[in-house]
Amino acid sequence: MAGSEDQKFSLQEVLDTFKLCLSENKEVYLEQYVAGWRGLVKFLNSLGSVFGFISKDAVGKIQILVNYMNGENASHYATVQSMVKYEVDNNLVDVNKKGSHPESGCRTLLRLHRALRWLELFLDRLRTSTEDSKTSALCAEAYNESLAQHHPWMIRKAAGMAFLVLPGRQTFFEVMNVGPPEQVVAKLGEALPLISEVYQITEDLYAQHNMLDLP
Ligand SMILES: CCCCCCCC/C=C\CCCCCCCC(=O)N[C@@H](COP(=O)(O)O)[C@H](O)/C=C/CCCCCCCCCCCCC
């Protein structure tokens, strides 16, 4: 994986991976899910070292999942559904407090899943924003409505400070490599339902298994 996060970001590429995430019977392919996150991390890395602590956490979690996907039980890590079934059936998930499985696939994916909700809220705000909107405010609002509820004070503070140095809306749109603002807005409109569907399917699955609060 070394170096893959340094390449140029493309919103289209991320959109394509999220499109490929769902199987015909609405299972979420882990390979595409992880590929989507890798694409997003490229974007994060292009914003500078202030975001390094966020990128490091995301890359670490991506790597945990990749290790399972390439490990001896790889066949069980094809989809989120098969991973959940395998780990739950084999008692490989710490359910109430951290124990012998502190880095289960289920727990690791849950962290990225919560971040996907932040992404959904943030992209929707970006899509409906006006030229004078502040990306830092849009990002903070989306964060407070989602991920912040799972983060301790120190992380919330650090994240809040990082948001303050986010580039303006115009730069943001340029980095997406889609074209003029109208096309970015259209592309975001295309991306959002896909991200929402992947989010909702995962959310429902975790809810069914009472796993939305894994330690
Ligand atoms: C389409 C282009 C525009 C949007 C591009 C967005 C690019 C974002 C890329 C990655 C997002 C980072 C995902 C972060 C995952 C965080 C998972 C998490 O909650 N980890 C915490 C809990 O883990 P455990 O301790 O339980 O293992 C961990 O404590 C977190 C540490 C780092 C701080 C996370 C702050 C997240 C802020 C939200 C992302 C802001 C990115 C702003 C860039 C626009």
Short mmCIF file of N, CA, C and O in Angstrom, two decimals, residues 94-202:
data_model
loop_
_atom_site.label_atom_id
_atom_site.label_comp_id
_atom_site.label_asym_id
_atom_site.label_seq_id
_atom_site.Cartn_x
_atom_site.Cartn_y
_atom_site.Cartn_z
N ASP A 94 -15.00 -8.35 20.28
CA ASP A 94 -15.20 -7.89 21.67
C ASP A 94 -16.46 -7.03 21.67
O ASP A 94 -16.49 -5.96 21.05
N VAL A 95 -17.48 -7.53 22.37
CA VAL A 95 -18.78 -6.88 22.26
C VAL A 95 -19.00 -5.78 23.30
O VAL A 95 -19.47 -4.69 22.99
N ASN A 96 -18.64 -6.05 24.55
CA ASN A 96 -18.91 -5.07 25.61
C ASN A 96 -17.69 -4.27 26.03
O ASN A 96 -17.79 -3.08 26.29
N LYS A 97 -16.58 -4.94 26.18
CA LYS A 97 -15.36 -4.21 26.49
C LYS A 97 -14.18 -4.85 25.76
O LYS A 97 -14.26 -6.03 25.38
N LYS A 98 -13.12 -4.06 25.62
CA LYS A 98 -11.97 -4.58 24.89
C LYS A 98 -11.41 -5.80 25.58
O LYS A 98 -11.24 -5.81 26.80
N GLY A 99 -11.14 -6.85 24.81
CA GLY A 99 -10.62 -8.09 25.38
C GLY A 99 -9.57 -8.68 24.47
O GLY A 99 -8.60 -8.02 24.11
N SER A 100 -9.84 -9.91 24.02
CA SER A 100 -8.82 -10.59 23.21
C SER A 100 -8.90 -10.26 21.72
O SER A 100 -8.09 -10.72 20.94
N HIS A 101 -9.91 -9.46 21.32
CA HIS A 101 -10.03 -9.11 19.89
C HIS A 101 -10.15 -7.60 19.71
O HIS A 101 -11.16 -7.11 19.18
N PRO A 102 -9.14 -6.85 20.14
CA PRO A 102 -9.25 -5.39 20.11
C PRO A 102 -9.25 -4.80 18.69
O PRO A 102 -9.63 -3.65 18.51
N GLU A 103 -8.83 -5.61 17.73
CA GLU A 103 -8.79 -5.10 16.34
C GLU A 103 -9.59 -6.01 15.41
O GLU A 103 -9.14 -6.34 14.31
N SER A 104 -10.77 -6.39 15.84
CA SER A 104 -11.59 -7.24 14.96
C SER A 104 -11.96 -6.45 13.71
O SER A 104 -11.95 -5.21 13.71
N GLY A 105 -12.31 -7.18 12.66
CA GLY A 105 -12.74 -6.52 11.44
C GLY A 105 -14.00 -5.70 11.70
O GLY A 105 -14.14 -4.57 11.21
N CYS A 106 -14.93 -6.27 12.50
CA CYS A 106 -16.21 -5.59 12.77
C CYS A 106 -15.98 -4.25 13.46
O CYS A 106 -16.55 -3.23 13.09
N ARG A 107 -15.14 -4.25 14.47
CA ARG A 107 -14.87 -3.03 15.24
C ARG A 107 -14.12 -1.99 14.38
O ARG A 107 -14.42 -0.80 14.39
N THR A 108 -13.20 -2.48 13.57
CA THR A 108 -12.41 -1.58 12.73
C THR A 108 -13.29 -0.93 11.66
O THR A 108 -13.26 0.28 11.44
N LEU A 109 -14.12 -1.78 11.01
CA LEU A 109 -14.98 -1.24 9.97
C LEU A 109 -16.00 -0.26 10.55
O LEU A 109 -16.36 0.73 9.91
N LEU A 110 -16.45 -0.52 11.80
CA LEU A 110 -17.42 0.38 12.42
C LEU A 110 -16.87 1.81 12.50
O LEU A 110 -17.61 2.78 12.29
N ARG A 111 -15.57 1.94 12.78
CA ARG A 111 -14.97 3.28 12.86
C ARG A 111 -15.04 3.98 11.49
O ARG A 111 -15.32 5.16 11.39
N LEU A 112 -14.74 3.23 10.44
CA LEU A 112 -14.80 3.83 9.09
C LEU A 112 -16.25 4.09 8.69
O LEU A 112 -16.56 5.09 8.03
N HIS A 113 -17.11 3.21 9.12
CA HIS A 113 -18.54 3.36 8.83
C HIS A 113 -19.08 4.67 9.44
O HIS A 113 -19.82 5.42 8.79
N ARG A 114 -18.68 4.95 10.67
CA ARG A 114 -19.12 6.21 11.30
C ARG A 114 -18.56 7.40 10.53
O ARG A 114 -19.22 8.43 10.39
N ALA A 115 -17.33 7.24 10.03
CA ALA A 115 -16.72 8.32 9.25
C ALA A 115 -17.45 8.50 7.91
O ALA A 115 -17.49 9.60 7.36
N LEU A 116 -18.01 7.41 7.41
CA LEU A 116 -18.76 7.51 6.14
C LEU A 116 -19.99 8.40 6.32
O LEU A 116 -20.40 9.12 5.42
N ARG A 117 -20.58 8.36 7.50
CA ARG A 117 -21.74 9.23 7.79
C ARG A 117 -21.28 10.70 7.78
O ARG A 117 -21.96 11.57 7.25
N TRP A 118 -20.10 10.92 8.39
CA TRP A 118 -19.56 12.29 8.35
C TRP A 118 -19.40 12.73 6.88
O TRP A 118 -19.79 13.83 6.50
N LEU A 119 -18.84 11.83 6.07
CA LEU A 119 -18.59 12.16 4.66
C LEU A 119 -19.89 12.50 3.95
O LEU A 119 -19.99 13.49 3.20
N GLU A 120 -20.90 11.69 4.20
CA GLU A 120 -22.21 11.90 3.57
C GLU A 120 -22.74 13.30 3.93
O GLU A 120 -23.19 14.07 3.06
N LEU A 121 -22.68 13.63 5.22
CA LEU A 121 -23.20 14.93 5.67
C LEU A 121 -22.37 16.08 5.12
O LEU A 121 -22.89 17.11 4.70
N PHE A 122 -21.06 15.88 5.08
CA PHE A 122 -20.17 16.94 4.59
C PHE A 122 -20.37 17.17 3.08
O PHE A 122 -20.49 18.32 2.63
N LEU A 123 -20.41 16.10 2.33
CA LEU A 123 -20.58 16.24 0.87
C LEU A 123 -21.93 16.88 0.54
O LEU A 123 -22.05 17.67 -0.40
N ASP A 124 -22.94 16.53 1.33
CA ASP A 124 -24.25 17.13 1.07
C ASP A 124 -24.20 18.63 1.35
O ASP A 124 -24.78 19.42 0.60
N ARG A 125 -23.50 19.01 2.40
CA ARG A 125 -23.37 20.45 2.69
C ARG A 125 -22.58 21.15 1.59
O ARG A 125 -22.90 22.25 1.18
N LEU A 126 -21.51 20.48 1.12
CA LEU A 126 -20.71 21.07 0.03
C LEU A 126 -21.57 21.26 -1.22
O LEU A 126 -21.51 22.29 -1.89
N ARG A 127 -22.36 20.25 -1.50
CA ARG A 127 -23.21 20.27 -2.71
C ARG A 127 -24.19 21.44 -2.68
O ARG A 127 -24.44 22.07 -3.70
N THR A 128 -24.74 21.71 -1.50
CA THR A 128 -25.77 22.75 -1.42
C THR A 128 -25.19 24.09 -0.95
O THR A 128 -25.94 25.03 -0.68
N SER A 129 -23.85 24.16 -0.86
CA SER A 129 -23.23 25.39 -0.35
C SER A 129 -23.24 26.48 -1.41
O SER A 129 -23.45 26.23 -2.59
N THR A 130 -22.98 27.71 -0.94
CA THR A 130 -22.87 28.83 -1.88
C THR A 130 -21.40 29.26 -1.94
O THR A 130 -20.58 28.80 -1.13
N GLU A 131 -21.09 30.14 -2.89
CA GLU A 131 -19.69 30.54 -3.11
C GLU A 131 -19.01 31.04 -1.84
O GLU A 131 -17.81 30.85 -1.66
N ASP A 132 -19.78 31.71 -0.98
CA ASP A 132 -19.16 32.28 0.22
C ASP A 132 -19.22 31.35 1.44
O ASP A 132 -18.84 31.74 2.53
N SER A 133 -19.66 30.11 1.23
CA SER A 133 -19.70 29.17 2.37
C SER A 133 -18.29 28.84 2.82
O SER A 133 -17.37 28.76 2.00
N LYS A 134 -18.15 28.61 4.12
CA LYS A 134 -16.84 28.25 4.68
C LYS A 134 -16.75 26.73 4.83
O LYS A 134 -17.55 26.13 5.56
N THR A 135 -15.78 26.12 4.17
CA THR A 135 -15.65 24.66 4.24
C THR A 135 -15.40 24.22 5.69
O THR A 135 -15.85 23.15 6.10
N SER A 136 -14.67 25.05 6.45
CA SER A 136 -14.38 24.67 7.85
C SER A 136 -15.69 24.54 8.63
O SER A 136 -15.85 23.61 9.42
N ALA A 137 -16.63 25.45 8.39
CA ALA A 137 -17.91 25.40 9.12
C ALA A 137 -18.73 24.19 8.65
O ALA A 137 -19.32 23.47 9.47
N LEU A 138 -18.73 23.96 7.33
CA LEU A 138 -19.49 22.82 6.79
C LEU A 138 -18.95 21.50 7.37
O LEU A 138 -19.71 20.61 7.76
N CYS A 139 -17.63 21.43 7.42
CA CYS A 139 -16.97 20.22 7.91
C CYS A 139 -17.25 20.03 9.40
O CYS A 139 -17.57 18.92 9.85
N ALA A 140 -17.14 21.11 10.17
CA ALA A 140 -17.37 21.03 11.62
C ALA A 140 -18.82 20.64 11.93
O ALA A 140 -19.07 19.81 12.81
N GLU A 141 -19.76 21.20 11.17
CA GLU A 141 -21.18 20.85 11.40
C GLU A 141 -21.39 19.35 11.15
O GLU A 141 -22.04 18.66 11.94
N ALA A 142 -20.85 18.88 10.04
CA ALA A 142 -21.02 17.46 9.70
C ALA A 142 -20.35 16.58 10.76
O ALA A 142 -20.90 15.54 11.16
N TYR A 143 -19.19 17.01 11.22
CA TYR A 143 -18.46 16.24 12.24
C TYR A 143 -19.25 16.21 13.55
O TYR A 143 -19.40 15.15 14.18
N ASN A 144 -19.75 17.36 13.97
CA ASN A 144 -20.49 17.42 15.25
C ASN A 144 -21.75 16.57 15.22
O ASN A 144 -22.16 16.02 16.23
N GLU A 145 -22.33 16.44 14.04
CA GLU A 145 -23.56 15.63 13.91
C GLU A 145 -23.27 14.13 13.84
O GLU A 145 -24.19 13.33 13.83
N SER A 146 -22.02 13.77 13.66
CA SER A 146 -21.73 12.34 13.43
C SER A 146 -20.58 11.85 14.30
O SER A 146 -20.76 11.54 15.48
N LEU A 147 -19.38 11.86 13.74
CA LEU A 147 -18.21 11.28 14.40
C LEU A 147 -17.90 11.83 15.78
O LEU A 147 -17.46 11.09 16.67
N ALA A 148 -18.13 13.12 15.97
CA ALA A 148 -17.76 13.77 17.23
C ALA A 148 -18.41 13.07 18.42
O ALA A 148 -17.84 13.01 19.51
N GLN A 149 -19.60 12.50 18.18
CA GLN A 149 -20.33 11.84 19.27
C GLN A 149 -19.61 10.58 19.76
O GLN A 149 -19.92 10.05 20.82
N HIS A 150 -18.62 10.13 18.98
CA HIS A 150 -17.88 8.92 19.37
C HIS A 150 -16.44 9.25 19.76
O HIS A 150 -15.65 8.34 20.02
N HIS A 151 -16.08 10.51 19.74
CA HIS A 151 -14.68 10.89 20.02
C HIS A 151 -14.53 11.59 21.37
O HIS A 151 -15.40 12.39 21.74
N PRO A 152 -13.42 11.31 22.06
CA PRO A 152 -13.17 12.03 23.32
C PRO A 152 -12.78 13.49 23.05
O PRO A 152 -12.48 13.87 21.91
N TRP A 153 -12.79 14.26 24.11
CA TRP A 153 -12.54 15.71 24.04
C TRP A 153 -11.27 16.05 23.25
O TRP A 153 -11.28 16.94 22.40
N MET A 154 -10.18 15.37 23.56
CA MET A 154 -8.88 15.69 22.91
C MET A 154 -8.97 15.57 21.39
O MET A 154 -8.46 16.42 20.65
N ILE A 155 -9.59 14.50 20.92
CA ILE A 155 -9.70 14.27 19.47
C ILE A 155 -10.62 15.33 18.86
O ILE A 155 -10.34 15.88 17.79
N ARG A 156 -11.69 15.64 19.57
CA ARG A 156 -12.63 16.66 19.04
C ARG A 156 -11.92 18.00 18.90
O ARG A 156 -12.09 18.72 17.92
N LYS A 157 -11.11 18.32 19.89
CA LYS A 157 -10.36 19.59 19.86
C LYS A 157 -9.39 19.60 18.68
O LYS A 157 -9.32 20.57 17.91
N ALA A 158 -8.61 18.51 18.55
CA ALA A 158 -7.61 18.43 17.48
C ALA A 158 -8.29 18.50 16.11
O ALA A 158 -7.82 19.21 15.19
N ALA A 159 -9.41 17.79 15.98
CA ALA A 159 -10.13 17.81 14.69
C ALA A 159 -10.64 19.22 14.41
O ALA A 159 -10.48 19.75 13.30
N GLY A 160 -11.20 19.86 15.43
CA GLY A 160 -11.73 21.22 15.26
C GLY A 160 -10.65 22.18 14.81
O GLY A 160 -10.89 23.05 13.96
N MET A 161 -9.44 22.02 15.34
CA MET A 161 -8.34 22.92 14.94
C MET A 161 -7.90 22.64 13.50
O MET A 161 -7.61 23.56 12.74
N ALA A 162 -7.88 21.38 13.14
CA ALA A 162 -7.51 21.02 11.76
C ALA A 162 -8.52 21.60 10.77
O ALA A 162 -8.14 22.14 9.72
N PHE A 163 -9.80 21.55 11.11
CA PHE A 163 -10.83 22.05 10.19
C PHE A 163 -10.59 23.52 9.85
O PHE A 163 -10.91 23.97 8.74
N LEU A 164 -10.03 24.27 10.81
CA LEU A 164 -9.84 25.71 10.59
C LEU A 164 -8.90 26.02 9.42
O LEU A 164 -8.96 27.09 8.85
N VAL A 165 -8.01 25.08 9.12
CA VAL A 165 -7.08 25.35 8.01
C VAL A 165 -7.50 24.68 6.70
O VAL A 165 -6.72 24.60 5.75
N LEU A 166 -8.71 24.23 6.65
CA LEU A 166 -9.20 23.65 5.37
C LEU A 166 -9.22 24.74 4.29
O LEU A 166 -9.54 25.89 4.58
N PRO A 167 -8.85 24.37 3.08
CA PRO A 167 -8.90 25.36 1.99
C PRO A 167 -10.34 25.80 1.71
O PRO A 167 -11.29 25.14 2.13
N GLY A 168 -10.46 26.89 0.99
CA GLY A 168 -11.79 27.42 0.65
C GLY A 168 -12.53 26.51 -0.33
O GLY A 168 -11.97 25.58 -0.89
N ARG A 169 -13.79 26.83 -0.51
CA ARG A 169 -14.67 26.02 -1.34
C ARG A 169 -14.13 25.88 -2.78
O ARG A 169 -14.15 24.79 -3.36
N GLN A 170 -13.62 26.98 -3.32
CA GLN A 170 -13.15 26.93 -4.71
C GLN A 170 -11.98 25.94 -4.86
O GLN A 170 -11.97 25.11 -5.77
N THR A 171 -11.02 26.05 -3.93
CA THR A 171 -9.87 25.14 -3.98
C THR A 171 -10.33 23.69 -3.81
O THR A 171 -9.88 22.78 -4.51
N PHE A 172 -11.25 23.51 -2.89
CA PHE A 172 -11.81 22.19 -2.65
C PHE A 172 -12.35 21.58 -3.94
O PHE A 172 -12.08 20.45 -4.29
N PHE A 173 -13.14 22.39 -4.62
CA PHE A 173 -13.77 21.93 -5.86
C PHE A 173 -12.70 21.62 -6.92
O PHE A 173 -12.83 20.67 -7.68
N GLU A 174 -11.64 22.45 -6.95
CA GLU A 174 -10.59 22.22 -7.95
C GLU A 174 -9.89 20.89 -7.70
O GLU A 174 -9.62 20.13 -8.63
N VAL A 175 -9.60 20.63 -6.41
CA VAL A 175 -8.86 19.40 -6.07
C VAL A 175 -9.65 18.15 -6.43
O VAL A 175 -9.10 17.07 -6.64
N MET A 176 -10.96 18.29 -6.53
CA MET A 176 -11.78 17.12 -6.86
C MET A 176 -11.57 16.67 -8.31
O MET A 176 -11.98 15.57 -8.69
N ASN A 177 -10.95 17.54 -9.13
CA ASN A 177 -10.62 17.18 -10.52
C ASN A 177 -11.83 16.72 -11.33
O ASN A 177 -11.79 15.70 -12.02
N VAL A 178 -12.91 17.48 -11.23
CA VAL A 178 -14.13 17.11 -11.95
C VAL A 178 -14.42 18.10 -13.07
O VAL A 178 -14.92 17.72 -14.13
N GLY A 179 -14.08 19.37 -12.84
CA GLY A 179 -14.39 20.41 -13.82
C GLY A 179 -14.96 21.63 -13.10
O GLY A 179 -14.72 21.82 -11.91
N PRO A 180 -15.73 22.44 -13.82
CA PRO A 180 -16.28 23.64 -13.21
C PRO A 180 -17.27 23.32 -12.07
O PRO A 180 -17.77 22.20 -12.00
N PRO A 181 -17.53 24.32 -11.19
CA PRO A 181 -18.36 24.07 -10.00
C PRO A 181 -19.69 23.36 -10.28
O PRO A 181 -20.10 22.48 -9.53
N GLU A 182 -20.36 23.73 -11.41
CA GLU A 182 -21.66 23.07 -11.69
C GLU A 182 -21.48 21.57 -11.86
O GLU A 182 -22.34 20.77 -11.46
N GLN A 183 -20.33 21.20 -12.48
CA GLN A 183 -20.10 19.76 -12.68
C GLN A 183 -19.76 19.07 -11.37
O GLN A 183 -20.12 17.91 -11.15
N VAL A 184 -19.06 19.79 -10.48
CA VAL A 184 -18.74 19.22 -9.17
C VAL A 184 -20.04 18.96 -8.42
O VAL A 184 -20.25 17.88 -7.86
N VAL A 185 -20.92 19.96 -8.45
CA VAL A 185 -22.20 19.83 -7.74
C VAL A 185 -22.99 18.63 -8.31
O VAL A 185 -23.54 17.82 -7.55
N ALA A 186 -22.99 18.50 -9.63
CA ALA A 186 -23.71 17.38 -10.26
C ALA A 186 -23.07 16.05 -9.84
O ALA A 186 -23.77 15.07 -9.53
N LYS A 187 -21.74 16.02 -9.83
CA LYS A 187 -21.03 14.79 -9.48
C LYS A 187 -21.29 14.42 -8.02
O LYS A 187 -21.47 13.25 -7.67
N LEU A 188 -21.34 15.43 -7.16
CA LEU A 188 -21.65 15.16 -5.75
C LEU A 188 -23.06 14.60 -5.62
O LEU A 188 -23.32 13.69 -4.84
N GLY A 189 -23.96 15.13 -6.43
CA GLY A 189 -25.35 14.65 -6.43
C GLY A 189 -25.44 13.20 -6.86
O GLY A 189 -26.31 12.45 -6.44
N GLU A 190 -24.50 12.79 -7.71
CA GLU A 190 -24.45 11.41 -8.19
C GLU A 190 -23.83 10.50 -7.11
O GLU A 190 -24.26 9.36 -6.91
N ALA A 191 -22.83 11.04 -6.43
CA ALA A 191 -22.08 10.24 -5.44
C ALA A 191 -22.89 9.98 -4.17
O ALA A 191 -22.83 8.90 -3.58
N LEU A 192 -23.67 10.99 -3.76
CA LEU A 192 -24.33 10.91 -2.45
C LEU A 192 -25.28 9.72 -2.27
O LEU A 192 -25.21 9.03 -1.24
N PRO A 193 -26.17 9.45 -3.24
CA PRO A 193 -27.07 8.30 -3.03
C PRO A 193 -26.31 6.98 -2.89
O PRO A 193 -26.72 6.10 -2.13
N LEU A 194 -25.19 6.86 -3.61
CA LEU A 194 -24.40 5.63 -3.52
C LEU A 194 -23.79 5.47 -2.14
O LEU A 194 -23.85 4.41 -1.51
N ILE A 195 -23.20 6.58 -1.65
CA ILE A 195 -22.59 6.56 -0.32
C ILE A 195 -23.66 6.30 0.74
O ILE A 195 -23.47 5.49 1.65
N SER A 196 -24.82 6.96 0.58
CA SER A 196 -25.91 6.77 1.55
C SER A 196 -26.37 5.32 1.58
O SER A 196 -26.67 4.78 2.65
N GLU A 197 -26.47 4.70 0.41
CA GLU A 197 -26.96 3.32 0.38
C GLU A 197 -25.98 2.37 1.06
O GLU A 197 -26.37 1.52 1.86
N VAL A 198 -24.69 2.56 0.77
CA VAL A 198 -23.67 1.71 1.41
C VAL A 198 -23.73 1.94 2.93
O VAL A 198 -23.68 0.98 3.72
N TYR A 199 -23.86 3.19 3.32
CA TYR A 199 -23.93 3.52 4.75
C TYR A 199 -25.13 2.82 5.39
O TYR A 199 -25.02 2.17 6.43
N GLN A 200 -26.30 2.94 4.78
CA GLN A 200 -27.53 2.43 5.38
C GLN A 200 -27.54 0.91 5.50
O GLN A 200 -27.97 0.35 6.51
N ILE A 201 -27.01 0.25 4.47
CA ILE A 201 -26.97 -1.22 4.50
C ILE A 201 -26.07 -1.67 5.65
O ILE A 201 -26.40 -2.59 6.41
N THR A 202 -24.93 -1.00 5.80
CA THR A 202 -24.00 -1.37 6.88
C THR A 202 -24.61 -1.05 8.24
O THR A 202 -24.52 -1.85 9.18
#
